[in-house]
XYZ file of C-alpha atoms in Angstrom:
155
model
C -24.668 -16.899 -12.762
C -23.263 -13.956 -11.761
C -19.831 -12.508 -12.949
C -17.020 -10.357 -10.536
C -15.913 -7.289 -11.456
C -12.074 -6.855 -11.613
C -10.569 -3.856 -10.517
C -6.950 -3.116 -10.622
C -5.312 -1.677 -7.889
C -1.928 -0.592 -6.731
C -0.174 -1.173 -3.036
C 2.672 0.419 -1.777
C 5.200 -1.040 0.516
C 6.527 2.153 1.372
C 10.332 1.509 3.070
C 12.539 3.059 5.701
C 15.398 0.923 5.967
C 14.140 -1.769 7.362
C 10.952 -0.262 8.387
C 7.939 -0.832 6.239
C 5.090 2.534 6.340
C 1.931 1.334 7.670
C -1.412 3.444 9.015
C -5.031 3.052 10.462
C -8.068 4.925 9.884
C -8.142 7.467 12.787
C -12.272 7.000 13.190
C -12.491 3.500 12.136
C -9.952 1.488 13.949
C -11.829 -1.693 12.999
C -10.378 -1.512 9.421
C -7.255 -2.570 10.639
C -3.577 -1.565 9.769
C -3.061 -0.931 6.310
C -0.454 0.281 3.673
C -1.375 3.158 0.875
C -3.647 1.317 -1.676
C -5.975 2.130 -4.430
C -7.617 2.071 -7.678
C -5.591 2.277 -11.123
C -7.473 4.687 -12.990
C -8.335 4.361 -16.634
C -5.724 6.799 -17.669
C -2.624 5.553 -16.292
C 0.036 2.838 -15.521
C 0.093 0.981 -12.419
C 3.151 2.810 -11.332
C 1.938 5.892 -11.754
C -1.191 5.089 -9.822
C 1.136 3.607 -6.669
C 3.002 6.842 -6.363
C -0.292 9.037 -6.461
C -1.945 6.839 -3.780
C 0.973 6.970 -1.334
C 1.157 10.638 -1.533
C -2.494 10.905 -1.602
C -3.039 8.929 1.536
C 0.314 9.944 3.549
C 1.281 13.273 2.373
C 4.726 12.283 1.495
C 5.925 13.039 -1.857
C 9.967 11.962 -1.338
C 8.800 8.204 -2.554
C 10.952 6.394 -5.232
C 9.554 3.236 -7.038
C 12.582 0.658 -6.389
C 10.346 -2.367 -8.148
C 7.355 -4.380 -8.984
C 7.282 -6.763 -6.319
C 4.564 -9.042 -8.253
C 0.731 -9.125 -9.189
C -1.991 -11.527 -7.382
C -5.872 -11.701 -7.528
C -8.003 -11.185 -4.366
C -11.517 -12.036 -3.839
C -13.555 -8.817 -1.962
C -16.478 -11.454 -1.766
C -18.296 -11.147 1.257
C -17.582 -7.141 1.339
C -18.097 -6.425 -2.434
C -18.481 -8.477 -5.761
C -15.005 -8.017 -6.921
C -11.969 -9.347 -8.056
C -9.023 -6.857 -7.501
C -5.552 -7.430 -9.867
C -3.312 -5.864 -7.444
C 0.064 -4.360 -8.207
C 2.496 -4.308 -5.082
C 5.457 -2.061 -5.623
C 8.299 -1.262 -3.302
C 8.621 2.110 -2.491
C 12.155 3.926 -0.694
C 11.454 6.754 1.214
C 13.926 9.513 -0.050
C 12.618 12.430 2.773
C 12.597 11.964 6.233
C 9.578 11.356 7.770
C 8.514 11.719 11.818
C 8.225 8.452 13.233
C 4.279 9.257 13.541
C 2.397 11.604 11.374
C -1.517 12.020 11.227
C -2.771 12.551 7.399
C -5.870 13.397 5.592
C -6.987 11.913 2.445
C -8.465 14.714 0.595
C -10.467 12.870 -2.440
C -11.259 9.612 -0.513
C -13.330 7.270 -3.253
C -15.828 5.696 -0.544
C -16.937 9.403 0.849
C -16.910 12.836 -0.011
C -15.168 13.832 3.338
C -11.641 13.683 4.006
C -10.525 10.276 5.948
C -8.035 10.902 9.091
C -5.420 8.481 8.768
C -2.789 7.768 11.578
C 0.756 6.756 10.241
C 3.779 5.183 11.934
C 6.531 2.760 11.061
C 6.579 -1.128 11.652
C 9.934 -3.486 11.758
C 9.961 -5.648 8.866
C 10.382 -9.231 10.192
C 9.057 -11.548 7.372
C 5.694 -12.104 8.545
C 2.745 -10.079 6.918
C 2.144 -7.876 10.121
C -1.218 -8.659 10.130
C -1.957 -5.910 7.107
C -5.920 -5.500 6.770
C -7.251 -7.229 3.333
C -4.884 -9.045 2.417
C -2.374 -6.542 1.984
C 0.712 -8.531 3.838
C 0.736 -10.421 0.670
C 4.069 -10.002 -0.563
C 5.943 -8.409 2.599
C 8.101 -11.968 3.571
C 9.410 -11.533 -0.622
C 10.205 -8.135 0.482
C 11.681 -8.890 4.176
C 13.779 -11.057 2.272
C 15.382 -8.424 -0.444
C 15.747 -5.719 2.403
C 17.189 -8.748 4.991
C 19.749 -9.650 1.852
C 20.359 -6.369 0.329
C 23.841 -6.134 1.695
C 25.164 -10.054 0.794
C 27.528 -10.219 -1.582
C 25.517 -12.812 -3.472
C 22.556 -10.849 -3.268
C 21.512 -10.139 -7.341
């Protein structure tokens, strides 16, 4: 019988208004579009580890955490034996950004050479865009704060 591994990890829904931040891998277009993601280290919160991975894979540092959005399991079983916890914040962008921007992620954990990534900005429309992994997971809870924000009911 063989046991998973569980990894936490952190995803950021990085915001622009109504605009959610969203890249591909510049070499391997087959991994789909995706939204900065990665491994909670040992040493530190889940929080912390969402802000370092959205700087670390798009260069921009003016990123405030507005909340947790929630916490769900997802099976990496075919790809790896592995169980990732992941942590989905929402992020507000608090710099201006272009509306495309090519990055490179300098300390990559699946190679030792930096990883082109191609950024760009996606409407937010409730659906989960068709984010790589999984990752769309909690975008429609998310659609639905931005889409309500300015109700007066909204709490």
């Amino acid at each position: 019988m063989s046991t998973q591994l569980i990894t936490k990890k952190a995803i950021a829904y990085v915001t622009n208004k109504d605009e959610l931040m969203v890249f591909t891998h510049a070499d391997f277009p087959e991994a789909g579009v995706q939204v900065p993601a990665g491994t909670v280290e040992e040493s530190e919160e889940p929080s912390e580890a969402v802000l370092r991975e959205a700087y670390e894979e798009s260069g921009v540092k003016g990123v405030r955490i507005i909340e947790l959005l929630g916490i769900y399991q997802y099976n990496m079983t075919p790809y790896r034996n592995e169980i990732q916890e992941r942590y989905v914040y929402h992020l507000e962008l608090t710099q201006s950004t272009p509306s495309t921007w090519q990055h490179w992620e300098i300390h990559p954990s699946t190679s030792k050479n930096p990883i082109a990534f191609d950024f760009y900005w996606v409407k937010l429309d409730g659906s989960d865009l068709g984010l790589a992994g999984g990752q769309g997971y909690f975008l429609s809870k998310l659609a639905h704060k931005i889409n309500n924000s300015g109700s007066p009911d909204n709490t």
